């Protein structure tokens, strides 16, 4: 039986801003006597961020929910995912990372309206923002970007050490223009400095969310009955990957005007690292994330705004890749290109 409400933080940010890396830092610096759980919502159809955050253990449980925004289908995926995670991990703190193209206002409302409201204590909501995007109307006029900042108690100016002299000021001016009172904190490029996370960023998680409370006031009481009841002991089946005869799984979908495609290759595939790097840099997509077994080891690839970062990993069960584009792509051609850059071992 849950006696004390679980401290819960929603951490948002647009595509490629560094949410997963930030959460990695929080997990590495969490108090040793606390159990934490992380719910990761991915826009694509297969999970990748779980591999980046690391494996679940007794102190940190990680659950991925791929395939679009958590708030869809009357919020049932969100309720089921959280109840399962709570049942398994009994956490002291829950971090929720919605997809960068999710609907954060709807997620906050669901957390405060559903039967989970008495189980969760909504604390500070954090939003990572790349201030170099503030001058780009494709971001500032995008409803999701606006929602992410509007629900934030703290805005983290991500990659602050790479800003030009006036870019942080432009972000400050944007918050003022939108009449937002969020705390603005510069966040330099993420590294493994756990002491820095413990001293500078862990405190930002604590305290009731003023923005969530304000948002709750605008919710009509009738909306409380929209959600279908979900048992606190609900369970969800693990994601099944149906490989074809070549050991490959591929699917694609459309969400909110964006096109997504996902691939999973079984463990027998080994990709050519140098060829992958050149190929990724040639793509015209909004975002690419991948965890791949290569001839130079296991690597995580993150490609956004023409910038590619690579991270070495210890272990994976298979190779996975996801893309997000703003127009339909020749996915079958990309599948063939990926297979051409790999060898398969029995």
Short mmCIF file of C-alpha atoms in Angstrom, two decimals:
data_model
loop_
_atom_site.label_atom_id
_atom_site.label_comp_id
_atom_site.label_asym_id
_atom_site.label_seq_id
_atom_site.Cartn_x
_atom_site.Cartn_y
_atom_site.Cartn_z
CA UNK A 1 0.00 0.00 0.00
CA UNK A 2 1.28 3.47 -0.91
CA UNK A 3 1.24 5.66 2.20
CA UNK A 4 3.11 8.74 1.03
CA UNK A 5 2.44 10.51 -2.26
CA UNK A 6 5.24 10.07 -4.78
CA UNK A 7 7.20 13.19 -5.68
CA UNK A 8 6.76 13.59 -9.45
CA UNK A 9 8.55 15.83 -11.94
CA UNK A 10 7.71 16.37 -15.60
CA UNK A 11 10.79 17.20 -17.70
CA UNK A 12 10.04 18.55 -21.16
CA UNK A 13 11.92 20.03 -24.10
CA UNK A 14 11.74 20.08 -27.88
CA UNK A 15 13.44 17.52 -30.12
CA UNK A 16 17.15 17.03 -29.47
CA UNK A 17 17.51 19.59 -26.70
CA UNK A 18 19.18 17.12 -24.32
CA UNK A 19 16.43 15.84 -22.00
CA UNK A 20 17.76 12.29 -21.83
CA UNK A 21 21.32 13.45 -21.08
CA UNK A 22 20.00 15.74 -18.35
CA UNK A 23 18.06 12.89 -16.77
CA UNK A 24 21.20 10.74 -16.94
CA UNK A 25 22.93 13.37 -14.81
CA UNK A 26 20.05 13.48 -12.34
CA UNK A 27 20.08 9.69 -11.94
CA UNK A 28 23.84 9.61 -11.45
CA UNK A 29 23.57 12.16 -8.65
CA UNK A 30 20.38 11.01 -6.93
CA UNK A 31 20.45 10.47 -3.14
CA UNK A 32 21.69 6.94 -2.44
CA UNK A 33 18.85 6.20 -0.02
CA UNK A 34 16.06 6.92 -2.53
CA UNK A 35 14.36 4.77 -5.16
CA UNK A 36 13.59 6.58 -8.39
CA UNK A 37 11.53 5.63 -11.41
CA UNK A 38 11.65 7.14 -14.90
CA UNK A 39 8.83 7.02 -17.44
CA UNK A 40 10.11 7.80 -20.94
CA UNK A 41 7.64 8.52 -23.74
CA UNK A 42 9.10 8.16 -27.23
CA UNK A 43 7.60 9.55 -30.42
CA UNK A 44 8.67 6.56 -32.52
CA UNK A 45 7.39 3.02 -32.39
CA UNK A 46 10.38 1.36 -30.66
CA UNK A 47 12.17 2.32 -27.47
CA UNK A 48 15.70 3.74 -27.54
CA UNK A 49 16.02 6.13 -24.60
CA UNK A 50 15.90 3.27 -22.08
CA UNK A 51 19.22 2.02 -23.45
CA UNK A 52 20.68 5.51 -23.10
CA UNK A 53 19.52 5.93 -19.52
CA UNK A 54 20.88 2.54 -18.51
CA UNK A 55 19.37 -0.66 -17.19
CA UNK A 56 16.83 -0.75 -14.39
CA UNK A 57 18.11 -1.83 -10.98
CA UNK A 58 16.87 -1.87 -7.40
CA UNK A 59 17.30 1.89 -7.02
CA UNK A 60 16.21 3.11 -10.48
CA UNK A 61 13.41 1.61 -12.58
CA UNK A 62 13.01 2.75 -16.19
CA UNK A 63 9.97 2.20 -18.39
CA UNK A 64 9.58 3.23 -22.03
CA UNK A 65 6.27 3.94 -23.73
CA UNK A 66 6.87 4.32 -27.48
CA UNK A 67 4.42 5.19 -30.23
CA UNK A 68 3.25 8.79 -29.78
CA UNK A 69 2.15 11.08 -26.98
CA UNK A 70 1.23 9.60 -23.58
CA UNK A 71 -1.93 11.69 -23.36
CA UNK A 72 -3.58 10.06 -26.39
CA UNK A 73 -6.49 7.62 -26.14
CA UNK A 74 -8.06 9.46 -23.17
CA UNK A 75 -4.88 9.11 -21.15
CA UNK A 76 -5.15 5.36 -20.63
CA UNK A 77 -1.53 4.66 -21.77
CA UNK A 78 -0.27 7.18 -19.23
CA UNK A 79 -2.29 5.73 -16.35
CA UNK A 80 -1.40 2.14 -17.15
CA UNK A 81 2.31 2.91 -17.58
CA UNK A 82 2.53 4.82 -14.30
CA UNK A 83 0.53 2.31 -12.26
CA UNK A 84 2.70 -0.54 -13.51
CA UNK A 85 5.89 1.39 -12.77
CA UNK A 86 4.70 2.27 -9.28
CA UNK A 87 3.67 -1.30 -8.55
CA UNK A 88 7.05 -2.67 -9.59
CA UNK A 89 9.40 -0.06 -8.18
CA UNK A 90 7.59 1.68 -5.26
CA UNK A 91 9.63 4.85 -5.95
CA UNK A 92 10.30 7.86 -3.79
CA UNK A 93 10.48 10.02 -6.92
CA UNK A 94 9.05 9.65 -10.44
CA UNK A 95 10.51 11.49 -13.43
CA UNK A 96 8.30 11.72 -16.52
CA UNK A 97 9.95 12.60 -19.84
CA UNK A 98 7.28 13.20 -22.50
CA UNK A 99 8.24 13.01 -26.14
CA UNK A 100 9.56 16.28 -27.55
CA UNK A 101 6.44 16.44 -29.72
CA UNK A 102 3.98 15.48 -26.98
CA UNK A 103 1.25 17.57 -25.36
CA UNK A 104 2.58 18.56 -21.93
CA UNK A 105 -0.49 20.49 -20.79
CA UNK A 106 -2.68 17.46 -21.39
CA UNK A 107 -0.22 15.25 -19.52
CA UNK A 108 -0.16 17.55 -16.47
CA UNK A 109 -3.95 17.71 -16.45
CA UNK A 110 -4.21 13.93 -16.62
CA UNK A 111 -1.80 13.54 -13.72
CA UNK A 112 -3.94 15.88 -11.62
CA UNK A 113 -7.34 14.56 -12.70
CA UNK A 114 -7.09 10.80 -12.84
CA UNK A 115 -7.21 8.32 -9.98
CA UNK A 116 -3.45 8.83 -9.79
CA UNK A 117 -3.96 12.33 -8.35
CA UNK A 118 -3.92 11.04 -4.78
CA UNK A 119 -0.85 8.88 -5.49
CA UNK A 120 1.36 11.55 -7.08
CA UNK A 121 2.61 14.83 -5.65
CA UNK A 122 3.33 17.05 -8.65
CA UNK A 123 6.54 18.91 -7.91
CA UNK A 124 8.60 21.27 -10.08
CA UNK A 125 8.25 20.93 -13.85
CA UNK A 126 11.43 21.58 -15.83
CA UNK A 127 11.74 22.55 -19.49
CA UNK A 128 14.99 22.45 -21.45
CA UNK A 129 15.20 25.14 -24.14
CA UNK A 130 17.96 25.83 -26.63
CA UNK A 131 18.12 29.64 -26.65
CA UNK A 132 19.63 29.62 -30.14
CA UNK A 133 16.15 28.63 -31.40
CA UNK A 134 14.32 31.59 -29.89
CA UNK A 135 14.72 33.68 -33.05
CA UNK A 136 13.24 30.86 -35.17
CA UNK A 137 9.46 31.19 -35.52
CA UNK A 138 9.19 27.48 -36.39
CA UNK A 139 9.89 26.95 -32.71
CA UNK A 140 8.33 29.94 -30.96
CA UNK A 141 5.09 29.69 -32.95
CA UNK A 142 4.84 25.93 -32.49
CA UNK A 143 2.07 25.02 -30.03
CA UNK A 144 4.08 22.22 -28.37
CA UNK A 145 7.11 24.48 -27.83
CA UNK A 146 4.84 27.08 -26.24
CA UNK A 147 3.14 24.52 -24.01
CA UNK A 148 6.46 23.15 -22.78
CA UNK A 149 7.58 26.57 -21.57
CA UNK A 150 4.16 27.52 -20.20
CA UNK A 151 3.98 24.54 -17.83
CA UNK A 152 7.57 24.97 -16.61
CA UNK A 153 8.46 26.16 -13.13
CA UNK A 154 12.10 26.28 -14.25
CA UNK A 155 13.41 26.81 -17.77
CA UNK A 156 16.89 25.36 -18.28
CA UNK A 157 18.80 27.21 -21.00
CA UNK A 158 20.41 24.12 -22.52
CA UNK A 159 23.87 24.23 -24.10
CA UNK A 160 24.38 27.68 -22.57
CA UNK A 161 28.15 27.55 -22.99
CA UNK A 162 27.69 27.66 -26.78
CA UNK A 163 25.46 30.78 -26.90
CA UNK A 164 26.29 34.04 -28.59
CA UNK A 165 26.32 37.07 -26.28
CA UNK A 166 22.66 38.05 -26.70
CA UNK A 167 20.94 34.66 -27.05
CA UNK A 168 20.31 34.05 -23.36
CA UNK A 169 18.91 37.58 -23.14
CA UNK A 170 16.54 36.79 -26.02
CA UNK A 171 15.22 33.82 -24.07
CA UNK A 172 14.71 36.04 -21.03
CA UNK A 173 12.80 38.52 -23.18
CA UNK A 174 10.62 35.73 -24.59
CA UNK A 175 9.61 34.61 -21.10
CA UNK A 176 8.80 38.21 -20.20
CA UNK A 177 6.80 38.74 -23.41
CA UNK A 178 4.76 35.62 -22.66
CA UNK A 179 4.27 36.87 -19.08
CA UNK A 180 5.82 33.76 -17.60
CA UNK A 181 7.41 33.69 -14.18
CA UNK A 182 9.50 30.56 -14.65
CA UNK A 183 12.93 30.51 -13.06
CA UNK A 184 15.64 30.65 -15.79
CA UNK A 185 18.79 28.63 -15.16
CA UNK A 186 21.71 28.29 -17.61
CA UNK A 187 22.62 24.67 -18.33
CA UNK A 188 26.03 24.12 -19.89
CA UNK A 189 26.75 21.14 -22.12
CA UNK A 190 25.99 17.99 -20.14
CA UNK A 191 28.89 16.08 -18.63
CA UNK A 192 29.37 13.47 -15.93
CA UNK A 193 29.98 15.95 -13.09
CA UNK A 194 27.72 14.34 -10.49
CA UNK A 195 28.69 16.83 -7.78
CA UNK A 196 27.54 19.67 -10.01
CA UNK A 197 24.21 17.95 -10.63
CA UNK A 198 23.75 17.27 -6.93
CA UNK A 199 24.43 20.89 -5.96
CA UNK A 200 22.97 22.83 -8.90
CA UNK A 201 20.19 20.78 -10.48
CA UNK A 202 18.84 18.28 -7.92
CA UNK A 203 17.38 21.14 -5.80
CA UNK A 204 15.35 22.29 -8.82
CA UNK A 205 13.20 19.16 -8.54
CA UNK A 206 11.84 19.96 -5.09
CA UNK A 207 8.75 21.91 -4.12
CA UNK A 208 5.17 22.01 -5.36
CA UNK A 209 4.64 23.02 -8.97
CA UNK A 210 3.06 26.47 -9.12
CA UNK A 211 2.44 26.08 -12.86
CA UNK A 212 0.66 22.75 -12.42
CA UNK A 213 -1.54 24.22 -9.69
CA UNK A 214 -2.37 27.18 -11.94
CA UNK A 215 -3.19 24.84 -14.82
CA UNK A 216 -5.47 22.75 -12.60
CA UNK A 217 -7.59 25.80 -11.84
CA UNK A 218 -8.59 26.02 -15.51
CA UNK A 219 -9.85 22.44 -15.61
CA UNK A 220 -13.61 22.03 -15.54
CA UNK A 221 -14.79 19.52 -12.92
CA UNK A 222 -16.76 17.63 -15.58
CA UNK A 223 -13.50 16.70 -17.25
CA UNK A 224 -12.69 14.50 -14.28
CA UNK A 225 -15.05 11.79 -15.54
CA UNK A 226 -13.62 11.52 -19.04
CA UNK A 227 -10.90 9.03 -18.13
CA UNK A 228 -11.58 5.33 -17.93
CA UNK A 229 -10.65 3.65 -14.64
CA UNK A 230 -7.40 1.71 -14.63
CA UNK A 231 -6.45 -0.66 -11.83
CA UNK A 232 -3.42 0.27 -9.77
CA UNK A 233 -2.31 -3.30 -10.45
CA UNK A 234 -2.66 -2.97 -14.23
CA UNK A 235 0.07 -4.56 -16.31
CA UNK A 236 1.19 -4.10 -19.89
CA UNK A 237 2.71 -6.67 -22.17
CA UNK A 238 6.37 -6.20 -23.14
CA UNK A 239 6.96 -4.83 -26.60
CA UNK A 240 7.15 -7.64 -29.14
CA UNK A 241 9.54 -7.37 -32.07
CA UNK A 242 8.56 -9.50 -35.06
CA UNK A 243 11.74 -9.84 -37.09
CA UNK A 244 11.53 -10.78 -40.77
CA UNK A 245 13.63 -13.53 -42.35
CA UNK A 246 16.58 -11.12 -42.51
CA UNK A 247 16.43 -10.35 -38.80
CA UNK A 248 15.02 -6.87 -39.38
CA UNK A 249 11.89 -5.11 -38.11
CA UNK A 250 10.66 -1.86 -39.67
CA UNK A 251 7.56 0.27 -39.20
CA UNK A 252 6.49 3.83 -39.95
CA UNK A 253 3.69 6.10 -38.82
CA UNK A 254 2.32 9.65 -38.85
CA UNK A 255 1.65 11.78 -35.77
CA UNK A 256 0.51 15.42 -35.64
CA UNK A 257 1.94 16.25 -39.08
CA UNK A 258 5.24 14.44 -38.55
CA UNK A 259 6.47 11.20 -40.12
CA UNK A 260 8.28 8.61 -38.02
CA UNK A 261 10.13 5.46 -38.94
CA UNK A 262 11.71 2.84 -36.71
CA UNK A 263 14.06 -0.08 -37.30
CA UNK A 264 15.26 -2.92 -35.10
CA UNK A 265 18.02 -5.29 -36.26
CA UNK A 266 18.70 -8.46 -34.33
CA UNK A 267 21.95 -8.99 -32.47
CA UNK A 268 23.61 -10.71 -35.45
CA UNK A 269 24.02 -7.35 -37.26
CA UNK A 270 27.25 -5.36 -37.06
CA UNK A 271 27.32 -1.94 -38.72
CA UNK A 272 30.30 -0.09 -40.20
CA UNK A 273 30.91 2.85 -37.88
CA UNK A 274 32.60 5.21 -40.35
CA UNK A 275 30.01 4.53 -43.06
CA UNK A 276 27.20 5.20 -40.56
CA UNK A 277 28.64 8.55 -39.53
CA UNK A 278 28.93 9.74 -43.14
CA UNK A 279 25.47 8.45 -44.00
CA UNK A 280 23.76 10.06 -40.99
CA UNK A 281 25.31 13.44 -41.77
CA UNK A 282 23.88 13.24 -45.31
CA UNK A 283 20.27 12.81 -44.17
CA UNK A 284 17.57 15.47 -44.38
CA UNK A 285 15.50 14.59 -41.32
CA UNK A 286 14.44 16.49 -38.22
CA UNK A 287 15.85 13.94 -35.80
CA UNK A 288 17.64 10.63 -35.68
CA UNK A 289 18.34 8.51 -32.63
CA UNK A 290 20.03 5.14 -32.73
CA UNK A 291 21.73 2.55 -30.56
CA UNK A 292 23.75 0.30 -32.86
CA UNK A 293 26.25 -2.53 -32.65
CA UNK A 294 29.19 -1.44 -34.81
CA UNK A 295 32.64 -2.69 -35.77
CA UNK A 296 34.03 -0.16 -33.27
CA UNK A 297 31.75 -1.15 -30.39
CA UNK A 298 28.25 -0.27 -29.26
CA UNK A 299 27.38 3.36 -29.94
CA UNK A 300 24.46 5.74 -29.44
CA UNK A 301 23.92 8.26 -32.24
CA UNK A 302 21.98 11.50 -31.79
CA UNK A 303 21.46 13.70 -34.87
CA UNK A 304 19.54 16.98 -34.78
CA UNK A 305 19.92 20.30 -36.61
CA UNK A 306 22.75 18.88 -38.68
CA UNK A 307 24.80 18.09 -35.57
CA UNK A 308 25.78 14.52 -34.73
CA UNK A 309 26.89 13.32 -31.30
CA UNK A 310 28.09 9.81 -30.52
CA UNK A 311 28.20 8.10 -27.12
CA UNK A 312 29.83 4.77 -26.28
CA UNK A 313 27.61 2.20 -24.53
CA UNK A 314 28.37 -1.01 -22.69
CA UNK A 315 25.70 -3.45 -23.79
CA UNK A 316 22.51 -3.81 -25.85
CA UNK A 317 20.22 -6.65 -26.88
CA UNK A 318 19.82 -5.48 -30.49
CA UNK A 319 20.37 -2.46 -32.79
CA UNK A 320 17.66 0.23 -32.98
CA UNK A 321 17.17 3.40 -34.99
CA UNK A 322 14.41 6.00 -35.22
CA UNK A 323 13.88 8.98 -37.50
CA UNK A 324 11.45 11.89 -37.45
CA UNK A 325 10.79 13.88 -40.62
CA UNK A 326 8.34 16.56 -41.67
CA UNK A 327 7.53 14.79 -44.95
CA UNK A 328 7.14 11.22 -46.18
CA UNK A 329 10.47 9.56 -46.94
CA UNK A 330 11.49 6.54 -48.99
CA UNK A 331 11.77 4.31 -45.96
CA UNK A 332 12.42 1.15 -48.00
CA UNK A 333 15.45 2.82 -49.57
CA UNK A 334 16.78 3.70 -46.12
CA UNK A 335 16.30 0.10 -44.99
CA UNK A 336 18.41 -1.09 -47.93
CA UNK A 337 21.08 1.52 -47.15
CA UNK A 338 21.30 0.37 -43.54
CA UNK A 339 21.64 -3.26 -44.53
CA UNK A 340 24.34 -2.34 -47.05
CA UNK A 341 26.38 -0.78 -44.21
CA UNK A 342 26.29 -3.92 -42.10
CA UNK A 343 27.48 -7.50 -41.89
CA UNK A 344 25.48 -10.27 -40.34
CA UNK A 345 27.10 -12.94 -38.19
CA UNK A 346 25.50 -16.26 -37.37
#
